[in-house]
Amino acid sequence: MASGAGAQLTIGSALLTGHASEGAVLAAESAATLTVQSSTFSNNSQANQVLSASNADLDLAVSIVFEPGRPALTRTGGSIVTQCVLAHEDFDPPGDVRVANPGFTDAVAGDYTPRLDSPAIDACFEISGPARDYRGQPRGVDLPQIVD
């Protein structure tokens, strides 16, 4: 959690799964900033919501938020910027959140690799910051064999 003016929490190239306590997987409050890039959230069975921002700023880019049955984001105040996010619900209507099942290879067995037919494949553009996921695979790359 990031809390207080000037506090920053930056997460990049992370797999966030198996969260075992109530509350949000990641949270920011009281004028803090939460930045998440090239990360995947899924199978956090105990979380009440995935992300929480209370009078804080959230910047979420080139990431997957797939937690059906839980709010992707609870937010009061602050700002939000989303760029190329694939999620189970549209939590930022003016932003760039695409609603779809990411089509993981075998999430039950812990394989969060998107299948070749996944809407997460060849969906994003190159961004500044971490351009690789938790497995070291590139994100934000145009694959010529995938029709856009």
Coordinates of C-alpha atoms in Angstrom, one line a residue:
M1 CA 0.0 0.0 0.0
A2 CA 1.1 3.6 -0.7
S3 CA -0.2 6.2 1.7
G4 CA 0.4 9.9 2.1
A5 CA 1.4 12.9 -0.1
G6 CA 4.4 12.0 -2.2
A7 CA 4.2 8.3 -1.5
Q8 CA 4.6 6.1 -4.6
L9 CA 4.2 2.4 -5.2
T10 CA 5.4 1.2 -8.6
I11 CA 4.8 -2.4 -9.8
G12 CA 6.1 -3.7 -13.1
S13 CA 6.3 -7.0 -14.8
A14 CA 4.5 -8.8 -12.0
L15 CA 2.1 -11.7 -11.6
L16 CA -0.2 -10.9 -8.6
T17 CA -2.1 -14.0 -7.7
G18 CA -3.1 -15.9 -4.6
H19 CA -3.7 -12.8 -2.4
A20 CA -4.7 -14.4 0.9
S21 CA -6.3 -11.6 2.9
E22 CA -9.3 -9.3 2.6
G23 CA -9.0 -5.9 1.2
A24 CA -7.4 -4.9 -2.1
V25 CA -4.5 -6.6 -3.8
L26 CA -2.9 -3.2 -4.3
A27 CA -4.0 0.1 -2.7
A28 CA -3.1 3.8 -2.6
E29 CA -4.6 6.5 -0.4
S30 CA -4.2 10.1 0.8
A31 CA -2.5 11.7 -2.2
A32 CA -0.3 8.7 -3.0
T33 CA 0.4 7.4 -6.5
L34 CA 0.1 3.8 -7.6
T35 CA 1.7 2.9 -11.0
V36 CA 1.3 -0.6 -12.5
Q37 CA 2.7 -1.7 -15.8
S38 CA 3.0 -5.0 -17.7
S39 CA 1.4 -7.0 -14.9
T40 CA -1.3 -9.6 -14.4
F41 CA -3.9 -9.9 -11.6
S42 CA -5.8 -13.1 -11.3
N43 CA -7.0 -15.8 -8.8
N44 CA -6.9 -13.5 -5.7
S45 CA -9.7 -15.4 -4.1
Q46 CA -9.7 -13.6 -0.7
A47 CA -9.5 -10.0 -2.1
N48 CA -12.5 -7.8 -1.8
Q49 CA -11.3 -5.8 -4.8
V50 CA -8.3 -5.9 -7.0
L51 CA -7.2 -2.2 -6.8
S52 CA -8.2 0.5 -4.4
A53 CA -7.5 4.2 -4.7
S54 CA -8.8 6.6 -2.1
N55 CA -8.0 10.2 -2.9
A56 CA -4.9 8.8 -4.8
D57 CA -3.7 8.6 -8.3
L58 CA -3.7 5.3 -10.3
D59 CA -1.7 4.7 -13.6
L60 CA -2.4 1.3 -15.0
A61 CA -0.9 0.2 -18.4
V62 CA -0.4 -2.9 -20.5
S63 CA -1.9 -5.1 -17.8
I64 CA -4.5 -7.8 -17.3
V65 CA -7.0 -7.6 -14.4
F66 CA -9.1 -10.8 -14.5
E67 CA -11.1 -11.3 -11.2
P68 CA -14.7 -12.1 -12.2
G69 CA -17.0 -11.5 -9.3
R70 CA -14.9 -8.8 -7.7
P71 CA -14.6 -5.1 -8.4
A72 CA -11.5 -4.4 -10.5
L73 CA -11.2 -1.0 -8.8
T74 CA -12.8 0.9 -6.0
R75 CA -12.0 4.6 -6.2
T76 CA -12.9 7.9 -4.5
G77 CA -11.2 11.0 -5.6
G78 CA -7.8 11.2 -7.3
S79 CA -7.1 10.5 -10.9
I80 CA -6.9 7.4 -13.1
V81 CA -5.1 6.8 -16.3
T82 CA -5.5 3.4 -18.1
Q83 CA -3.6 2.4 -21.3
C84 CA -4.2 -1.0 -22.9
V85 CA -5.8 -2.8 -20.0
L86 CA -7.6 -6.1 -20.5
A87 CA -10.1 -6.7 -17.7
H88 CA -13.3 -8.5 -16.6
E89 CA -15.2 -5.2 -16.4
D90 CA -14.8 -1.6 -17.6
F91 CA -13.7 0.3 -14.5
D92 CA -12.6 3.4 -16.4
P93 CA -15.1 4.2 -19.2
P94 CA -13.1 7.2 -20.6
G95 CA -9.8 5.2 -20.5
D96 CA -8.4 2.3 -22.5
V97 CA -10.0 -0.8 -20.8
R98 CA -11.0 -3.7 -23.0
V99 CA -13.5 -6.2 -21.5
A100 CA -12.7 -9.8 -22.3
N101 CA -11.5 -13.1 -20.8
P102 CA -7.7 -13.1 -21.3
G103 CA -7.7 -16.8 -22.2
F104 CA -5.0 -18.0 -19.9
T105 CA -3.4 -21.3 -20.9
D106 CA -4.2 -23.0 -17.5
A107 CA -4.7 -20.6 -14.6
V108 CA -5.8 -23.5 -12.3
A109 CA -2.3 -25.0 -12.7
G110 CA -0.7 -21.5 -12.4
D111 CA 0.0 -21.0 -16.1
Y112 CA -1.1 -17.4 -16.9
T113 CA 0.4 -17.4 -20.4
P114 CA -2.2 -16.1 -22.8
R115 CA -3.2 -18.6 -25.4
L116 CA -2.5 -17.7 -29.0
D117 CA -6.2 -16.9 -29.5
S118 CA -6.3 -14.6 -26.5
P119 CA -7.4 -11.0 -26.9
A120 CA -4.3 -10.1 -24.9
I121 CA -2.0 -11.2 -27.8
D122 CA -0.9 -8.4 -30.1
A123 CA -3.3 -6.0 -28.3
C124 CA -1.1 -3.2 -27.1
F125 CA 1.5 -0.8 -28.3
E126 CA 5.0 -0.2 -27.0
I127 CA 5.1 1.8 -23.8
S128 CA 7.8 3.4 -21.7
G129 CA 8.7 1.4 -18.6
P130 CA 8.8 -2.4 -18.2
A131 CA 8.2 -3.9 -21.6
R132 CA 8.4 -7.5 -20.3
D133 CA 6.0 -9.6 -18.2
Y134 CA 6.9 -11.6 -15.2
R135 CA 8.2 -14.4 -17.4
G136 CA 10.5 -12.0 -19.3
Q137 CA 8.3 -12.2 -22.4
P138 CA 7.7 -8.9 -24.3
R139 CA 4.5 -6.9 -24.0
G140 CA 3.3 -4.2 -26.3
V141 CA 4.8 -5.8 -29.4
D142 CA 3.1 -6.0 -32.8
L143 CA 3.1 -9.6 -34.0
P144 CA 2.9 -9.7 -37.8
Q145 CA 1.4 -13.2 -37.8
I146 CA -1.6 -11.9 -35.8
V147 CA -4.2 -9.9 -37.8
D148 CA -5.0 -6.6 -36.0

